Amino acid sequence: GDWSWDPLEAAAHMFHLGRSIWGRQVYDSVTEALQAPQSVACKLPGGGFGADFDRHCLADVATILRRGVGSCARALLEAQDLSENAQQMAQDPKSASRLLRGVKKLQFLASFAWYHEEAFPEIAAEVQALQEVLETASVKSKEAQRMEIAK
């Protein structure tokens, strides 16, 4: 999306949801890495954007991964560009340092993407599987609500 209106605010949102970009968090699985930002989003005022939005985001991630290295690297480089712009605007040294750490991590991830494209299909399949699990759970939940209302 367009972040030119306020790179610092947009980067703050990105790093809040994707804490592993600037932090030192290491996940044990793709599923755990995907569920972490969803969990953070649910804690936002208003509860985030909802389960449907989460599933659509997962579908987008799977599509980007299936499209290959060009799409993955571009997404990472766009996130890096946002972070660099925000880092230049940051007035607080601690914030600037965190943003710089995010820039460096995004540079590493973009490099990793270029040299490990063979990993994308497997990761895309894991993302798709999580999306399908969430979709099934959503359908079952909606059916249970309908049955409860029908009583």
PDB file of C-alpha atoms in Angstrom:
ATOM      1  CA  GLY A   1       0.000   0.000   0.000  1.00  0.00           C
ATOM      2  CA  ASP A   2       0.906   3.647  -0.118  1.00  0.00           C
ATOM      3  CA  TRP A   3       2.916   4.599   2.949  1.00  0.00           C
ATOM      4  CA  SER A   4       4.235   7.921   1.662  1.00  0.00           C
ATOM      5  CA  TRP A   5       1.735   9.800   3.847  1.00  0.00           C
ATOM      6  CA  ASP A   6       3.759   8.872   6.963  1.00  0.00           C
ATOM      7  CA  PRO A   7       6.622   6.365   6.671  1.00  0.00           C
ATOM      8  CA  LEU A   8       7.343   6.474  10.401  1.00  0.00           C
ATOM      9  CA  GLU A   9       3.761   5.563  11.340  1.00  0.00           C
ATOM     10  CA  ALA A  10       3.518   2.892   8.636  1.00  0.00           C
ATOM     11  CA  ALA A  11       6.822   1.342   9.740  1.00  0.00           C
ATOM     12  CA  ALA A  12       5.663   1.395  13.351  1.00  0.00           C
ATOM     13  CA  HIS A  13       2.607  -0.645  12.358  1.00  0.00           C
ATOM     14  CA  MET A  14       4.668  -3.050  10.252  1.00  0.00           C
ATOM     15  CA  PHE A  15       7.198  -3.618  13.023  1.00  0.00           C
ATOM     16  CA  HIS A  16       4.494  -3.911  15.671  1.00  0.00           C
ATOM     17  CA  LEU A  17       2.818  -6.716  13.737  1.00  0.00           C
ATOM     18  CA  GLY A  18       6.045  -8.296  12.496  1.00  0.00           C
ATOM     19  CA  ARG A  19       8.148  -8.039  15.629  1.00  0.00           C
ATOM     20  CA  SER A  20      10.639 -10.596  14.365  1.00  0.00           C
ATOM     21  CA  ILE A  21      11.735  -8.122  11.669  1.00  0.00           C
ATOM     22  CA  TRP A  22      13.544  -5.948  14.217  1.00  0.00           C
ATOM     23  CA  GLY A  23      13.640  -8.312  17.172  1.00  0.00           C
ATOM     24  CA  ARG A  24      15.549 -11.426  17.973  1.00  0.00           C
ATOM     25  CA  GLN A  25      12.595 -13.819  17.926  1.00  0.00           C
ATOM     26  CA  VAL A  26      13.245 -17.194  16.304  1.00  0.00           C
ATOM     27  CA  TYR A  27      10.270 -19.379  15.430  1.00  0.00           C
ATOM     28  CA  ASP A  28      10.199 -23.166  15.392  1.00  0.00           C
ATOM     29  CA  SER A  29       7.902 -23.426  12.373  1.00  0.00           C
ATOM     30  CA  VAL A  30       6.306 -21.506   9.533  1.00  0.00           C
ATOM     31  CA  THR A  31       2.944 -21.851  11.264  1.00  0.00           C
ATOM     32  CA  GLU A  32       4.271 -20.312  14.479  1.00  0.00           C
ATOM     33  CA  ALA A  33       5.854 -17.452  12.520  1.00  0.00           C
ATOM     34  CA  LEU A  34       2.549 -16.753  10.758  1.00  0.00           C
ATOM     35  CA  GLN A  35       0.408 -16.992  13.860  1.00  0.00           C
ATOM     36  CA  ALA A  36       2.543 -14.509  15.826  1.00  0.00           C
ATOM     37  CA  PRO A  37       1.546 -11.395  13.828  1.00  0.00           C
ATOM     38  CA  GLN A  38      -2.066 -12.585  13.726  1.00  0.00           C
ATOM     39  CA  SER A  39      -2.045 -12.844  17.504  1.00  0.00           C
ATOM     40  CA  VAL A  40      -0.639  -9.323  17.801  1.00  0.00           C
ATOM     41  CA  ALA A  41      -3.242  -7.999  15.344  1.00  0.00           C
ATOM     42  CA  CYS A  42      -6.062  -9.511  17.413  1.00  0.00           C
ATOM     43  CA  LYS A  43      -4.856  -7.480  20.401  1.00  0.00           C
ATOM     44  CA  LEU A  44      -5.137  -4.189  18.502  1.00  0.00           C
ATOM     45  CA  PRO A  45      -7.947  -1.838  19.522  1.00  0.00           C
ATOM     46  CA  GLY A  46     -11.068  -3.234  17.905  1.00  0.00           C
ATOM     47  CA  GLY A  47      -9.572  -6.732  17.696  1.00  0.00           C
ATOM     48  CA  GLY A  48      -7.721  -6.317  14.412  1.00  0.00           C
ATOM     49  CA  PHE A  49      -9.396  -6.757  11.074  1.00  0.00           C
ATOM     50  CA  GLY A  50     -10.981 -10.156  11.689  1.00  0.00           C
ATOM     51  CA  ALA A  51     -10.459 -13.779  10.778  1.00  0.00           C
ATOM     52  CA  ASP A  52     -11.536 -13.312   7.162  1.00  0.00           C
ATOM     53  CA  PHE A  53      -8.866 -10.664   6.668  1.00  0.00           C
ATOM     54  CA  ASP A  54      -6.260 -12.959   8.287  1.00  0.00           C
ATOM     55  CA  ARG A  55      -7.112 -15.753   5.858  1.00  0.00           C
ATOM     56  CA  HIS A  56      -6.929 -13.396   2.878  1.00  0.00           C
ATOM     57  CA  CYS A  57      -3.511 -12.202   4.044  1.00  0.00           C
ATOM     58  CA  LEU A  58      -2.318 -15.800   4.226  1.00  0.00           C
ATOM     59  CA  ALA A  59      -3.599 -16.386   0.696  1.00  0.00           C
ATOM     60  CA  ASP A  60      -1.614 -13.339  -0.442  1.00  0.00           C
ATOM     61  CA  VAL A  61       1.535 -14.642   1.261  1.00  0.00           C
ATOM     62  CA  ALA A  62       1.122 -18.037  -0.410  1.00  0.00           C
ATOM     63  CA  THR A  63       0.615 -16.357  -3.795  1.00  0.00           C
ATOM     64  CA  ILE A  64       3.742 -14.232  -3.394  1.00  0.00           C
ATOM     65  CA  LEU A  65       5.753 -17.321  -2.449  1.00  0.00           C
ATOM     66  CA  ARG A  66       4.404 -19.325  -5.394  1.00  0.00           C
ATOM     67  CA  ARG A  67       5.282 -16.494  -7.785  1.00  0.00           C
ATOM     68  CA  GLY A  68       8.941 -16.957  -6.927  1.00  0.00           C
ATOM     69  CA  VAL A  69      11.994 -15.015  -6.001  1.00  0.00           C
ATOM     70  CA  GLY A  70      11.114 -11.827  -7.884  1.00  0.00           C
ATOM     71  CA  SER A  71       7.874 -11.273  -5.996  1.00  0.00           C
ATOM     72  CA  CYS A  72       9.350 -12.270  -2.628  1.00  0.00           C
ATOM     73  CA  ALA A  73      12.398 -10.089  -3.003  1.00  0.00           C
ATOM     74  CA  ARG A  74      10.295  -7.166  -4.210  1.00  0.00           C
ATOM     75  CA  ALA A  75       7.991  -7.400  -1.186  1.00  0.00           C
ATOM     76  CA  LEU A  76      10.994  -7.486   1.138  1.00  0.00           C
ATOM     77  CA  LEU A  77      12.725  -4.613  -0.665  1.00  0.00           C
ATOM     78  CA  GLU A  78       9.558  -2.502  -0.470  1.00  0.00           C
ATOM     79  CA  ALA A  79       9.414  -3.173   3.279  1.00  0.00           C
ATOM     80  CA  GLN A  80      13.101  -2.242   3.465  1.00  0.00           C
ATOM     81  CA  ASP A  81      12.461   1.003   1.575  1.00  0.00           C
ATOM     82  CA  LEU A  82       9.683   1.887   4.005  1.00  0.00           C
ATOM     83  CA  SER A  83      11.987   1.125   6.939  1.00  0.00           C
ATOM     84  CA  GLU A  84      14.831   3.205   5.530  1.00  0.00           C
ATOM     85  CA  ASN A  85      12.537   6.191   5.022  1.00  0.00           C
ATOM     86  CA  ALA A  86      11.190   5.841   8.542  1.00  0.00           C
ATOM     87  CA  GLN A  87      14.690   5.457   9.976  1.00  0.00           C
ATOM     88  CA  GLN A  88      15.749   8.720   8.321  1.00  0.00           C
ATOM     89  CA  MET A  89      12.740  10.479   9.877  1.00  0.00           C
ATOM     90  CA  ALA A  90      13.163   9.035  13.366  1.00  0.00           C
ATOM     91  CA  GLN A  91      14.214  11.618  15.923  1.00  0.00           C
ATOM     92  CA  ASP A  92      14.621   9.286  18.885  1.00  0.00           C
ATOM     93  CA  PRO A  93      17.992   7.444  18.724  1.00  0.00           C
ATOM     94  CA  LYS A  94      16.458   4.257  20.173  1.00  0.00           C
ATOM     95  CA  SER A  95      13.733   4.227  17.495  1.00  0.00           C
ATOM     96  CA  ALA A  96      16.276   4.936  14.770  1.00  0.00           C
ATOM     97  CA  SER A  97      18.409   2.039  16.024  1.00  0.00           C
ATOM     98  CA  ARG A  98      15.462  -0.361  15.991  1.00  0.00           C
ATOM     99  CA  LEU A  99      14.506   0.752  12.500  1.00  0.00           C
ATOM    100  CA  LEU A 100      18.093   0.282  11.307  1.00  0.00           C
ATOM    101  CA  ARG A 101      18.064  -3.227  12.784  1.00  0.00           C
ATOM    102  CA  GLY A 102      14.861  -3.849  10.804  1.00  0.00           C
ATOM    103  CA  VAL A 103      16.485  -2.537   7.612  1.00  0.00           C
ATOM    104  CA  LYS A 104      19.452  -4.888   8.095  1.00  0.00           C
ATOM    105  CA  LYS A 105      17.192  -7.865   8.759  1.00  0.00           C
ATOM    106  CA  LEU A 106      15.093  -7.101   5.672  1.00  0.00           C
ATOM    107  CA  GLN A 107      18.302  -6.858   3.612  1.00  0.00           C
ATOM    108  CA  PHE A 108      19.303 -10.285   4.901  1.00  0.00           C
ATOM    109  CA  LEU A 109      15.870 -11.747   4.124  1.00  0.00           C
ATOM    110  CA  ALA A 110      15.936 -10.337   0.578  1.00  0.00           C
ATOM    111  CA  SER A 111      19.375 -11.862   0.051  1.00  0.00           C
ATOM    112  CA  PHE A 112      18.154 -15.153   1.496  1.00  0.00           C
ATOM    113  CA  ALA A 113      15.184 -15.073  -0.895  1.00  0.00           C
ATOM    114  CA  TRP A 114      17.474 -14.650  -3.919  1.00  0.00           C
ATOM    115  CA  TYR A 115      19.657 -17.618  -2.956  1.00  0.00           C
ATOM    116  CA  HIS A 116      17.045 -20.038  -1.585  1.00  0.00           C
ATOM    117  CA  GLU A 117      14.150 -19.985  -4.017  1.00  0.00           C
ATOM    118  CA  GLU A 118      13.934 -23.766  -3.762  1.00  0.00           C
ATOM    119  CA  ALA A 119      12.410 -23.353  -0.280  1.00  0.00           C
ATOM    120  CA  PHE A 120       9.445 -21.314  -1.534  1.00  0.00           C
ATOM    121  CA  PRO A 121       7.133 -24.121  -2.719  1.00  0.00           C
ATOM    122  CA  GLU A 122       7.323 -25.934   0.621  1.00  0.00           C
ATOM    123  CA  ILE A 123       6.762 -22.733   2.594  1.00  0.00           C
ATOM    124  CA  ALA A 124       3.883 -21.763   0.286  1.00  0.00           C
ATOM    125  CA  ALA A 125       2.308 -25.168   0.916  1.00  0.00           C
ATOM    126  CA  GLU A 126       2.596 -24.660   4.698  1.00  0.00           C
ATOM    127  CA  VAL A 127       1.024 -21.211   4.422  1.00  0.00           C
ATOM    128  CA  GLN A 128      -1.785 -22.631   2.274  1.00  0.00           C
ATOM    129  CA  ALA A 129      -2.346 -25.457   4.765  1.00  0.00           C
ATOM    130  CA  LEU A 130      -2.688 -22.980   7.636  1.00  0.00           C
ATOM    131  CA  GLN A 131      -5.127 -20.918   5.593  1.00  0.00           C
ATOM    132  CA  GLU A 132      -7.219 -24.022   4.909  1.00  0.00           C
ATOM    133  CA  VAL A 133      -7.233 -25.000   8.589  1.00  0.00           C
ATOM    134  CA  LEU A 134      -8.413 -21.509   9.521  1.00  0.00           C
ATOM    135  CA  GLU A 135     -11.042 -21.593   6.769  1.00  0.00           C
ATOM    136  CA  THR A 136     -12.385 -24.936   7.997  1.00  0.00           C
ATOM    137  CA  ALA A 137     -12.487 -23.663  11.583  1.00  0.00           C
ATOM    138  CA  SER A 138     -14.328 -20.543  10.437  1.00  0.00           C
ATOM    139  CA  VAL A 139     -16.929 -22.554   8.515  1.00  0.00           C
ATOM    140  CA  LYS A 140     -17.493 -24.839  11.502  1.00  0.00           C
ATOM    141  CA  SER A 141     -17.808 -21.855  13.840  1.00  0.00           C
ATOM    142  CA  LYS A 142     -20.339 -20.162  11.561  1.00  0.00           C
ATOM    143  CA  GLU A 143     -22.341 -23.390  11.280  1.00  0.00           C
ATOM    144  CA  ALA A 144     -22.355 -23.762  15.072  1.00  0.00           C
ATOM    145  CA  GLN A 145     -23.573 -20.170  15.447  1.00  0.00           C
ATOM    146  CA  ARG A 146     -26.364 -20.772  12.933  1.00  0.00           C
ATOM    147  CA  MET A 147     -27.439 -23.924  14.763  1.00  0.00           C
ATOM    148  CA  GLU A 148     -27.396 -22.059  18.086  1.00  0.00           C
ATOM    149  CA  ILE A 149     -29.566 -19.306  16.643  1.00  0.00           C
ATOM    150  CA  ALA A 150     -31.950 -21.879  15.152  1.00  0.00           C
ATOM    151  CA  LYS A 151     -32.602 -23.425  18.580  1.00  0.00           C
TER     152      LYS A 151
END
